[in-house]
Amino acid sequence: MTIDAKTIAPPAGASGAGNNLLIEVRDLRVNFHLYEGVVRALNGVDFEIRQGRSLGVIGESGCGKSVTAQTILRIVPTPPAKIAGGEILLHLPGENGKSGETVRILDLDASGEKMRSIRWKEIAMVFQEPMTSFSPLFTIGNQIIEAILLHMPHLSKREARERTIEMLNRVGIPRPRRLVDAYPHQLSGGMRQRAMIAMALSCNPKLLIADEPTTALDVTIEAQILELLKSLQEEFGMALMYISHDLAVVGEMSDEIMVMYLGMVMERATTEELFAQPLHPYTQALWRSIPRIEGELERLVPIAGTLPSPYAEHKGCPFFSRCEHRIRGLCDTQRPPMFRVSPTHQVSCFLYQQ
């Protein structure tokens, strides 16, 4: 199977801040230096996120989704992690008639004043487990108020408290004037996650990263949180990076989807294109594993083989050993570049070279 295509680098649309780009990630490489060896957690990751748009990130556990998000915020633990290469560009629009600013995230001191001013103010994150994200020693309100005062020093403590109560009410927490003084353990899982979202949105960030925010919640609460995120994104006009294992959820939340495998991007496309015609053999294998409610009941088709060792260095495609369409002598010796099969669809697979 071949499709007329051409190699692209960087991905389509990554031409600068003038066309609504917010975040550009180029050839990002992050290694973890452990006793057992070096884990190449990210191995040449390229993508961009535009203002007001949403990017879904999917892939098996250990493929680098969370490390990508943590590296953007510069909170990946160092050591053992080490940023081996690449760049992250944050394009901030100008305010009050001033020209915009492009910040090179990887050039900043991770604990410096500039990077701290970006966290929560420009880029915020909702973590997978809010019980470990909040300190158990302080109330929900105290922790949100602290974030507001750090980034909005012109507000008084009373004004910051009122803003906190307003945000808690906005995310659907009942009796916010009372629960603003509650400790994390006094709230249910769904309420804690809502409080985490309120904290992330308290400073009106340009980008919200949601790292599997509904994993520990039941189906009903999950639906409420997802609907809340969509409505808040539309209301605040922010960009969204949504990380999940759930393909259906990613399809519902995202304008574009990026498929990752072993620290690399396998495929990127609009949600409509990826669901209508997944091209990479790994993406196709993921789609076959989705249970369906229509038609005859059939056994799920698991992905053959096992995930390669994270300590191994792969000269070719990392999916080679599990791929049904592998080309010996090519896929195992050369890493496939990213090919463009349409203006909004890119795939890293030799099947689609011209």
XYZ file of C-alpha atoms in Angstrom:
354
model
C 0.000 0.000 0.000
C 1.523 3.330 -1.056
C 0.236 6.872 -1.065
C 1.865 9.810 -2.844
C 3.503 11.733 -0.046
C 6.475 13.871 0.741
C 8.734 14.015 3.732
C 8.184 16.986 5.989
C 10.311 18.505 8.743
C 9.112 20.186 10.863
C 5.412 19.156 10.828
C 2.927 21.054 8.701
C 1.976 24.425 10.091
C 5.090 24.926 12.224
C 6.165 28.084 10.493
C 6.158 30.644 13.273
C 4.039 32.571 15.711
C 2.175 34.514 13.059
C -0.396 31.817 12.338
C -1.919 31.305 15.789
C 0.720 28.926 17.093
C 0.960 28.708 20.862
C 3.398 25.843 21.483
C 5.974 24.332 19.131
C 7.907 21.217 20.125
C 10.773 20.313 17.813
C 12.900 17.154 17.934
C 12.466 16.854 21.707
C 14.701 14.229 23.331
C 14.646 13.265 27.002
C 16.727 10.438 28.506
C 16.491 8.825 31.936
C 19.881 7.681 33.217
C 19.215 4.712 35.516
C 21.382 1.982 37.020
C 20.050 -0.505 34.460
C 20.861 1.749 31.516
C 19.553 4.741 29.582
C 15.831 5.009 28.843
C 15.104 7.206 25.831
C 11.736 8.435 27.090
C 11.358 10.945 24.246
C 13.212 10.342 21.005
C 12.604 13.154 18.529
C 9.073 14.338 19.334
C 7.592 17.019 17.035
C 4.187 18.688 17.334
C 2.480 22.036 17.785
C -0.646 23.328 19.504
C -2.563 26.337 18.233
C -4.399 28.912 20.304
C -7.854 27.731 21.308
C -7.365 24.262 19.768
C -7.088 20.869 21.460
C -4.532 18.115 20.904
C -5.191 14.574 22.113
C -2.220 12.343 22.929
C -2.687 8.572 22.993
C -0.468 5.519 23.273
C 0.387 2.609 25.536
C 1.781 3.115 29.038
C 5.418 4.147 28.921
C 5.242 5.755 25.475
C 6.208 9.202 26.761
C 2.883 11.048 27.037
C 3.323 12.316 30.600
C 7.045 12.992 30.146
C 6.180 15.239 27.210
C 3.753 17.242 29.356
C 6.170 17.451 32.281
C 8.997 18.600 30.011
C 6.856 21.442 28.646
C 6.365 22.625 32.233
C 10.000 21.799 33.119
C 8.937 19.619 36.049
C 10.428 16.359 34.785
C 12.713 15.097 37.608
C 16.374 15.896 36.944
C 18.197 13.690 37.758
C 17.608 10.980 36.594
C 16.083 12.712 33.564
C 18.208 14.764 31.194
C 16.992 16.838 28.258
C 19.234 15.601 25.453
C 18.077 17.906 22.647
C 15.330 19.747 20.836
C 13.465 22.924 21.650
C 10.108 24.073 22.986
C 8.833 27.442 21.791
C 6.033 29.237 23.636
C 4.460 32.019 21.556
C 2.798 34.535 23.866
C 0.441 37.045 22.220
C 0.980 40.720 22.965
C -1.286 42.652 25.301
C -2.408 46.296 25.208
C -0.993 46.820 21.733
C 2.403 45.347 22.564
C 4.108 42.857 20.271
C 4.103 39.195 21.207
C 6.972 37.252 22.755
C 8.525 33.898 21.901
C 9.983 32.053 24.883
C 12.467 29.201 24.480
C 11.347 27.003 27.365
C 14.419 24.746 27.411
C 16.758 27.745 27.697
C 15.153 28.789 30.981
C 16.247 27.750 34.461
C 13.632 25.189 35.571
C 13.438 26.817 39.021
C 14.060 30.378 37.835
C 11.696 33.316 38.093
C 10.776 33.324 34.395
C 9.802 29.643 34.325
C 7.848 29.989 37.566
C 5.944 32.907 36.049
C 4.969 30.709 33.079
C 3.684 27.805 35.181
C 0.027 28.283 36.061
C -0.076 31.761 34.460
C 0.560 30.685 30.843
C 0.550 26.856 31.084
C -1.358 24.940 33.753
C -1.758 21.217 34.342
C -4.425 18.932 35.779
C -2.703 15.836 37.125
C -3.963 12.270 37.112
C -4.449 11.933 40.864
C -5.539 15.137 42.666
C -5.056 13.553 46.104
C -1.305 13.592 45.505
C -1.403 16.988 43.750
C -2.864 18.868 46.713
C -0.999 19.174 49.994
C -2.933 17.415 52.775
C -1.744 20.058 55.286
C -3.547 23.039 53.746
C -7.115 23.714 52.712
C -8.167 23.695 49.076
C -8.780 27.419 49.249
C -5.366 28.258 50.724
C -3.591 26.429 47.919
C -5.609 28.086 45.145
C -5.275 31.511 46.779
C -1.488 31.065 46.961
C -1.310 30.415 43.202
C -3.488 33.472 42.485
C -1.423 35.805 44.678
C 1.843 34.607 43.130
C 0.699 35.456 39.594
C -1.687 38.314 40.365
C 0.112 40.315 43.071
C -2.171 43.307 42.465
C -5.031 41.419 44.138
C -5.562 41.530 47.885
C -6.040 38.346 49.912
C -9.756 39.057 50.138
C -10.026 39.518 46.373
C -8.013 36.330 45.787
C -10.354 34.443 48.109
C -13.408 35.758 46.251
C -11.818 34.725 42.957
C -11.177 31.254 44.392
C -14.794 30.900 45.492
C -15.934 32.069 42.059
C -13.742 29.455 40.338
C -14.951 26.669 42.645
C -18.514 27.658 41.818
C -17.650 27.775 38.097
C -16.442 24.164 38.114
C -19.595 22.936 39.836
C -18.544 22.507 43.453
C -21.623 22.958 45.702
C -21.511 25.422 48.600
C -18.160 26.888 47.499
C -18.038 29.431 50.356
C -18.028 26.543 52.773
C -15.910 24.032 50.894
C -13.213 26.612 50.139
C -11.997 25.885 53.684
C -12.150 22.083 53.283
C -9.052 19.888 53.254
C -8.444 17.560 50.280
C -9.374 14.419 52.242
C -12.776 15.910 53.030
C -13.773 15.960 49.350
C -14.764 13.066 47.105
C -12.610 12.088 44.130
C -14.811 13.997 41.706
C -14.841 17.111 43.891
C -11.050 17.003 44.285
C -10.645 16.782 40.524
C -12.980 19.753 40.076
C -10.951 21.685 42.651
C -7.779 20.785 40.736
C -9.353 22.155 37.545
C -10.382 25.322 39.413
C -6.801 25.764 40.599
C -5.437 25.221 37.075
C -7.824 27.807 35.601
C -7.496 30.356 38.401
C -4.931 32.445 36.491
C -6.510 32.140 33.010
C -3.746 30.049 31.360
C -3.220 30.010 27.597
C -2.720 26.211 27.635
C -4.242 23.592 29.911
C -2.580 20.162 30.023
C -4.913 17.433 31.292
C -2.970 14.249 32.074
C -5.572 11.474 32.319
C -7.749 13.586 34.637
C -10.605 11.058 34.837
C -8.716 7.772 35.357
C -9.750 7.300 39.003
C -13.365 8.444 38.530
C -16.513 6.484 37.804
C -18.223 6.787 34.435
C -20.864 9.315 35.518
C -18.368 11.684 37.144
C -16.002 11.206 34.189
C -18.693 12.425 31.784
C -19.311 15.475 33.972
C -15.589 16.350 34.143
C -15.175 15.994 30.379
C -18.186 18.191 29.699
C -16.826 20.705 32.208
C -13.427 20.829 30.480
C -15.029 21.376 27.069
C -17.277 24.169 28.285
C -14.451 25.892 30.175
C -12.151 25.654 27.162
C -14.775 27.351 25.030
C -15.463 29.978 27.694
C -11.813 30.871 28.383
C -10.583 30.359 24.801
C -7.595 28.321 25.956
C -5.727 25.551 24.181
C -5.978 22.023 25.563
C -3.545 19.106 25.551
C -5.488 16.015 26.612
C -3.574 12.843 27.500
C -5.476 9.569 27.835
C -5.576 5.843 27.095
C -9.268 6.067 26.224
C -9.576 6.477 22.456
C -13.252 7.395 22.630
C -12.588 10.168 25.145
C -9.682 11.557 23.118
C -11.859 11.549 20.021
C -14.541 13.499 21.866
C -12.174 16.063 23.386
C -9.660 16.740 20.614
C -9.415 18.615 17.314
C -6.195 16.763 16.483
C -4.713 13.493 17.744
C -1.075 12.466 18.145
C -0.245 8.766 18.467
C 2.942 7.970 20.419
C 4.913 4.748 20.767
C 8.143 4.243 22.737
C 8.949 7.938 22.880
C 8.230 8.685 19.214
C 5.315 10.152 17.278
C 3.851 7.524 14.958
C 0.977 9.505 13.451
C -0.676 12.919 13.663
C -3.950 13.977 12.080
C -7.250 15.694 12.667
C -9.643 13.639 14.755
C -11.946 13.061 11.796
C -9.120 11.806 9.569
C -7.587 9.549 12.187
C -10.854 7.842 13.051
C -11.923 7.559 9.422
C -8.582 6.273 8.091
C -5.862 5.327 10.593
C -2.719 4.726 8.548
C 0.116 3.590 10.792
C 0.042 -0.158 11.604
C 0.256 0.719 15.309
C -2.731 3.074 15.081
C -4.667 0.429 13.160
C -3.843 -2.138 15.858
C -5.092 0.242 18.549
C -8.338 0.766 16.642
C -8.884 -3.027 16.316
C -8.647 -3.350 20.092
C -11.632 -1.050 20.680
C -14.797 -2.928 21.690
C -17.798 -2.161 19.469
C -21.483 -2.284 20.316
C -22.805 -2.634 16.765
C -22.643 -5.789 14.670
C -21.806 -9.278 15.857
C -19.981 -9.771 19.150
C -16.372 -10.633 18.381
C -13.266 -11.229 20.444
C -11.001 -8.228 20.811
C -7.810 -8.372 18.759
C -4.784 -7.631 20.965
C -1.588 -6.151 19.552
C 0.774 -9.021 18.837
C 4.088 -9.273 20.649
C 5.322 -7.286 23.616
C 6.638 -3.786 24.096
C 10.402 -3.714 23.352
C 12.837 -3.025 26.174
C 12.996 0.700 26.949
C 16.758 0.342 27.440
C 17.336 -0.854 23.862
C 18.361 1.606 21.165
C 16.288 1.091 18.029
C 17.990 1.857 14.733
C 14.762 1.461 12.785
C 11.071 1.746 13.553
C 10.372 0.876 17.226
C 7.180 -0.956 16.183
C 9.081 -3.276 13.816
C 8.919 -6.416 15.974
C 5.109 -6.182 16.348
C 4.178 -4.865 12.892
C 2.203 -7.025 10.441
C 3.511 -5.039 7.447
C 7.186 -4.757 8.350
C 9.748 -4.653 5.564
C 12.890 -6.507 6.595
C 16.102 -4.771 5.713
C 14.348 -1.390 5.773
C 12.081 -0.970 8.793
C 14.621 -2.609 11.123
C 17.603 -0.569 9.900
C 16.240 2.910 9.161
C 14.005 5.121 11.223
C 11.076 6.239 9.023
C 10.708 10.015 8.714
C 7.372 11.751 8.981
C 5.482 11.658 5.675
C 2.592 13.959 4.841
C -0.314 12.152 3.221
C -2.626 15.171 3.364
C -2.226 18.775 4.562
C -3.349 17.703 8.049
C -2.268 14.050 8.205
C 1.290 12.850 8.856
C 2.528 9.317 9.472
C 5.941 7.858 10.288
C 5.905 4.714 8.162
C 7.758 3.578 5.015
C 4.474 2.240 3.602
C 3.590 5.816 2.715
C 6.774 6.992 1.060
C 6.429 7.986 -2.559
